[in-house]
Amino acid sequence: MSQYALEVRNFTKKIKSKTIVDKVSFAVEKGEIFGLLGPNGAGKTTIIRMIVSLINRTEGEVVINGHNLDTSFADAMSSLGAIVENPEFYKYMSGYKNLRHYARMAKNEISEERIAEVVKLVKLENAIHQKVRTYSLGMRQRLGVAQALLHNPAILILDEPTNGLDPQGIREFRDYLHELAATGISVLVSSHLLSEMQLMCHRFAIIEKGKLIHISSMDETVAEGVDEQREVAFEMDDASIALETLRSGVVAFEEVSLKEDMLTVKLSKSSIPAVNKLFVEKGLSVYGISAAKATLEDRFLELTNKKGEEAKR
């Protein structure tokens, strides 16, 4: 059996002379949350629609849990659960009756025990017998995930799943996906909300104008080398004296902001101990040092801007 829950190979989609998706390849490991990032119109939804066979591919292939979609369609699709648009249900029916309805359409029989299991998994036990029209958007999203999980797929695919959710709902949904991944289910999620994806995903790919321009783990992306500049804030008794002291030293820095008790400068990571030592030797009290970490947004803008500059040359 493949080590990957999903493999996308050389995905290409053309409409007449226009290339919408251009030779995109990536793989999702078992038990990980993998993000597809990119601005609206980058091609994320087109890629997802090709994976779940809602639209045809011009080129390429997809393998789901070891099953090639072209040669083993039924086996591949039975390993896949997806929510491509906002989940739609019969609002006059209860959440349970909706799940029971979908269960009857499944290829293999789905037991009452399995329905109860997924209801518990998405934390809808207290509302499952209420009519769907009484559900909040977040509850409908979780019911949609429960429906997608009924047949116990190897991978769950979600397209912009947090659209319309309030901050509390987004956090609850993110925490739920982490719990899901911990059980061994893989998740492929697309979004343009970079701050949320940084908290949600283990690895990600950036799609820009239909091309895959970057793929890495989240830890690799936000990590910085010792010589890279970052903002460092020093909490002091008198930040103005600290600034004069720093100007008289030999450490290269760039001033960012000065407040009564806080000096913020740009330094390399390797310079932070030397600056702290300088302050202490001059008799200055340092109450706190905080270094800003790179964000996914920083890296995303760096990569997409770089590609844009290269395209202009």
PDB file of N, CA and C in Angstrom, residues 125-165:
ATOM      1  N   GLU A 125     -23.091  15.460  19.007  1.00  0.00           N
ATOM      2  CA  GLU A 125     -23.999  14.547  19.722  1.00  0.00           C
ATOM      3  C   GLU A 125     -25.230  15.256  20.269  1.00  0.00           C
ATOM      4  N   ASN A 126     -25.054  16.472  20.771  1.00  0.00           N
ATOM      5  CA  ASN A 126     -26.160  17.172  21.417  1.00  0.00           C
ATOM      6  C   ASN A 126     -27.131  17.821  20.443  1.00  0.00           C
ATOM      7  N   ALA A 127     -26.759  17.878  19.154  1.00  0.00           N
ATOM      8  CA  ALA A 127     -27.617  18.570  18.190  1.00  0.00           C
ATOM      9  C   ALA A 127     -28.024  17.694  17.010  1.00  0.00           C
ATOM     10  N   ILE A 128     -27.589  16.459  16.987  1.00  0.00           N
ATOM     11  CA  ILE A 128     -27.768  15.635  15.787  1.00  0.00           C
ATOM     12  C   ILE A 128     -29.234  15.357  15.475  1.00  0.00           C
ATOM     13  N   HIS A 129     -30.122  15.401  16.464  1.00  0.00           N
ATOM     14  CA  HIS A 129     -31.537  15.134  16.214  1.00  0.00           C
ATOM     15  C   HIS A 129     -32.358  16.421  16.045  1.00  0.00           C
ATOM     16  N   GLN A 130     -31.667  17.566  16.005  1.00  0.00           N
ATOM     17  CA  GLN A 130     -32.336  18.829  15.710  1.00  0.00           C
ATOM     18  C   GLN A 130     -32.396  19.028  14.197  1.00  0.00           C
ATOM     19  N   LYS A 131     -33.378  19.803  13.747  1.00  0.00           N
ATOM     20  CA  LYS A 131     -33.473  20.094  12.316  1.00  0.00           C
ATOM     21  C   LYS A 131     -32.279  20.949  11.877  1.00  0.00           C
ATOM     22  N   VAL A 132     -31.797  20.694  10.681  1.00  0.00           N
ATOM     23  CA  VAL A 132     -30.603  21.378  10.178  1.00  0.00           C
ATOM     24  C   VAL A 132     -30.828  22.879  10.068  1.00  0.00           C
ATOM     25  N   ARG A 133     -32.066  23.309   9.852  1.00  0.00           N
ATOM     26  CA  ARG A 133     -32.313  24.741   9.734  1.00  0.00           C
ATOM     27  C   ARG A 133     -32.000  25.496  11.028  1.00  0.00           C
ATOM     28  N   THR A 134     -31.889  24.776  12.153  1.00  0.00           N
ATOM     29  CA  THR A 134     -31.528  25.413  13.423  1.00  0.00           C
ATOM     30  C   THR A 134     -30.024  25.471  13.630  1.00  0.00           C
ATOM     31  N   TYR A 135     -29.252  24.867  12.735  1.00  0.00           N
ATOM     32  CA  TYR A 135     -27.799  24.786  12.901  1.00  0.00           C
ATOM     33  C   TYR A 135     -27.126  26.110  12.531  1.00  0.00           C
ATOM     34  N   SER A 136     -26.059  26.419  13.232  1.00  0.00           N
ATOM     35  CA  SER A 136     -25.190  27.522  12.828  1.00  0.00           C
ATOM     36  C   SER A 136     -24.363  27.076  11.622  1.00  0.00           C
ATOM     37  N   LEU A 137     -23.685  28.030  10.974  1.00  0.00           N
ATOM     38  CA  LEU A 137     -22.846  27.686   9.829  1.00  0.00           C
ATOM     39  C   LEU A 137     -21.752  26.700  10.231  1.00  0.00           C
ATOM     40  N   GLY A 138     -21.157  26.935  11.412  1.00  0.00           N
ATOM     41  CA  GLY A 138     -20.111  26.028  11.880  1.00  0.00           C
ATOM     42  C   GLY A 138     -20.632  24.616  12.104  1.00  0.00           C
ATOM     43  N   MET A 139     -21.850  24.499  12.620  1.00  0.00           N
ATOM     44  CA  MET A 139     -22.452  23.180  12.841  1.00  0.00           C
ATOM     45  C   MET A 139     -22.735  22.487  11.504  1.00  0.00           C
ATOM     46  N   ARG A 140     -23.172  23.263  10.495  1.00  0.00           N
ATOM     47  CA  ARG A 140     -23.420  22.672   9.179  1.00  0.00           C
ATOM     48  C   ARG A 140     -22.115  22.211   8.536  1.00  0.00           C
ATOM     49  N   GLN A 141     -21.031  22.975   8.778  1.00  0.00           N
ATOM     50  CA  GLN A 141     -19.732  22.549   8.261  1.00  0.00           C
ATOM     51  C   GLN A 141     -19.322  21.220   8.891  1.00  0.00           C
ATOM     52  N   ARG A 142     -19.509  21.095  10.189  1.00  0.00           N
ATOM     53  CA  ARG A 142     -19.146  19.848  10.870  1.00  0.00           C
ATOM     54  C   ARG A 142     -20.039  18.688  10.436  1.00  0.00           C
ATOM     55  N   LEU A 143     -21.317  18.973  10.178  1.00  0.00           N
ATOM     56  CA  LEU A 143     -22.196  17.932   9.659  1.00  0.00           C
ATOM     57  C   LEU A 143     -21.735  17.502   8.266  1.00  0.00           C
ATOM     58  N   GLY A 144     -21.260  18.470   7.480  1.00  0.00           N
ATOM     59  CA  GLY A 144     -20.723  18.145   6.160  1.00  0.00           C
ATOM     60  C   GLY A 144     -19.507  17.241   6.259  1.00  0.00           C
ATOM     61  N   VAL A 145     -18.646  17.509   7.221  1.00  0.00           N
ATOM     62  CA  VAL A 145     -17.476  16.658   7.425  1.00  0.00           C
ATOM     63  C   VAL A 145     -17.920  15.259   7.864  1.00  0.00           C
ATOM     64  N   ALA A 146     -18.916  15.192   8.736  1.00  0.00           N
ATOM     65  CA  ALA A 146     -19.431  13.891   9.173  1.00  0.00           C
ATOM     66  C   ALA A 146     -19.947  13.094   7.979  1.00  0.00           C
ATOM     67  N   GLN A 147     -20.678  13.760   7.090  1.00  0.00           N
ATOM     68  CA  GLN A 147     -21.178  13.078   5.893  1.00  0.00           C
ATOM     69  C   GLN A 147     -20.027  12.572   5.016  1.00  0.00           C
ATOM     70  N   ALA A 148     -18.973  13.403   4.878  1.00  0.00           N
ATOM     71  CA  ALA A 148     -17.828  13.014   4.052  1.00  0.00           C
ATOM     72  C   ALA A 148     -17.024  11.875   4.678  1.00  0.00           C
ATOM     73  N   LEU A 149     -17.144  11.697   5.992  1.00  0.00           N
ATOM     74  CA  LEU A 149     -16.383  10.662   6.695  1.00  0.00           C
ATOM     75  C   LEU A 149     -17.148   9.361   6.885  1.00  0.00           C
ATOM     76  N   LEU A 150     -18.425   9.337   6.517  1.00  0.00           N
ATOM     77  CA  LEU A 150     -19.253   8.157   6.793  1.00  0.00           C
ATOM     78  C   LEU A 150     -18.632   6.859   6.292  1.00  0.00           C
ATOM     79  N   HIS A 151     -18.067   6.889   5.096  1.00  0.00           N
ATOM     80  CA  HIS A 151     -17.543   5.660   4.495  1.00  0.00           C
ATOM     81  C   HIS A 151     -16.074   5.417   4.858  1.00  0.00           C
ATOM     82  N   ASN A 152     -15.579   6.146   5.884  1.00  0.00           N
ATOM     83  CA  ASN A 152     -14.234   5.942   6.423  1.00  0.00           C
ATOM     84  C   ASN A 152     -13.140   6.138   5.366  1.00  0.00           C
ATOM     85  N   PRO A 153     -13.074   7.318   4.746  1.00  0.00           N
ATOM     86  CA  PRO A 153     -12.080   7.554   3.688  1.00  0.00           C
ATOM     87  C   PRO A 153     -10.673   7.708   4.255  1.00  0.00           C
ATOM     88  N   ALA A 154      -9.691   7.552   3.373  1.00  0.00           N
ATOM     89  CA  ALA A 154      -8.295   7.753   3.771  1.00  0.00           C
ATOM     90  C   ALA A 154      -7.931   9.228   3.764  1.00  0.00           C
ATOM     91  N   ILE A 155      -8.617  10.019   2.935  1.00  0.00           N
ATOM     92  CA  ILE A 155      -8.306  11.443   2.830  1.00  0.00           C
ATOM     93  C   ILE A 155      -9.594  12.250   2.709  1.00  0.00           C
ATOM     94  N   LEU A 156      -9.588  13.389   3.365  1.00  0.00           N
ATOM     95  CA  LEU A 156     -10.703  14.334   3.340  1.00  0.00           C
ATOM     96  C   LEU A 156     -10.237  15.580   2.602  1.00  0.00           C
ATOM     97  N   ILE A 157     -11.004  16.017   1.606  1.00  0.00           N
ATOM     98  CA  ILE A 157     -10.645  17.187   0.807  1.00  0.00           C
ATOM     99  C   ILE A 157     -11.645  18.302   1.066  1.00  0.00           C
ATOM    100  N   LEU A 158     -11.128  19.482   1.437  1.00  0.00           N
ATOM    101  CA  LEU A 158     -11.971  20.605   1.819  1.00  0.00           C
ATOM    102  C   LEU A 158     -11.550  21.853   1.045  1.00  0.00           C
ATOM    103  N   ASP A 159     -12.494  22.488   0.384  1.00  0.00           N
ATOM    104  CA  ASP A 159     -12.213  23.696  -0.386  1.00  0.00           C
ATOM    105  C   ASP A 159     -12.758  24.909   0.359  1.00  0.00           C
ATOM    106  N   GLU A 160     -11.858  25.762   0.854  1.00  0.00           N
ATOM    107  CA  GLU A 160     -12.220  26.962   1.616  1.00  0.00           C
ATOM    108  C   GLU A 160     -13.225  26.637   2.729  1.00  0.00           C
ATOM    109  N   PRO A 161     -12.875  25.724   3.645  1.00  0.00           N
ATOM    110  CA  PRO A 161     -13.860  25.245   4.627  1.00  0.00           C
ATOM    111  C   PRO A 161     -14.238  26.259   5.691  1.00  0.00           C
ATOM    112  N   THR A 162     -13.424  27.301   5.902  1.00  0.00           N
ATOM    113  CA  THR A 162     -13.728  28.261   6.969  1.00  0.00           C
ATOM    114  C   THR A 162     -14.433  29.516   6.462  1.00  0.00           C
ATOM    115  N   ASN A 163     -14.793  29.543   5.169  1.00  0.00           N
ATOM    116  CA  ASN A 163     -15.520  30.697   4.634  1.00  0.00           C
ATOM    117  C   ASN A 163     -16.811  30.926   5.415  1.00  0.00           C
ATOM    118  N   GLY A 164     -17.005  32.147   5.895  1.00  0.00           N
ATOM    119  CA  GLY A 164     -18.233  32.484   6.603  1.00  0.00           C
ATOM    120  C   GLY A 164     -18.236  32.180   8.079  1.00  0.00           C
ATOM    121  N   LEU A 165     -17.216  31.480   8.569  1.00  0.00           N
ATOM    122  CA  LEU A 165     -17.176  31.149   9.990  1.00  0.00           C
ATOM    123  C   LEU A 165     -16.634  32.328  10.798  1.00  0.00           C
TER     124      LEU A 165
END
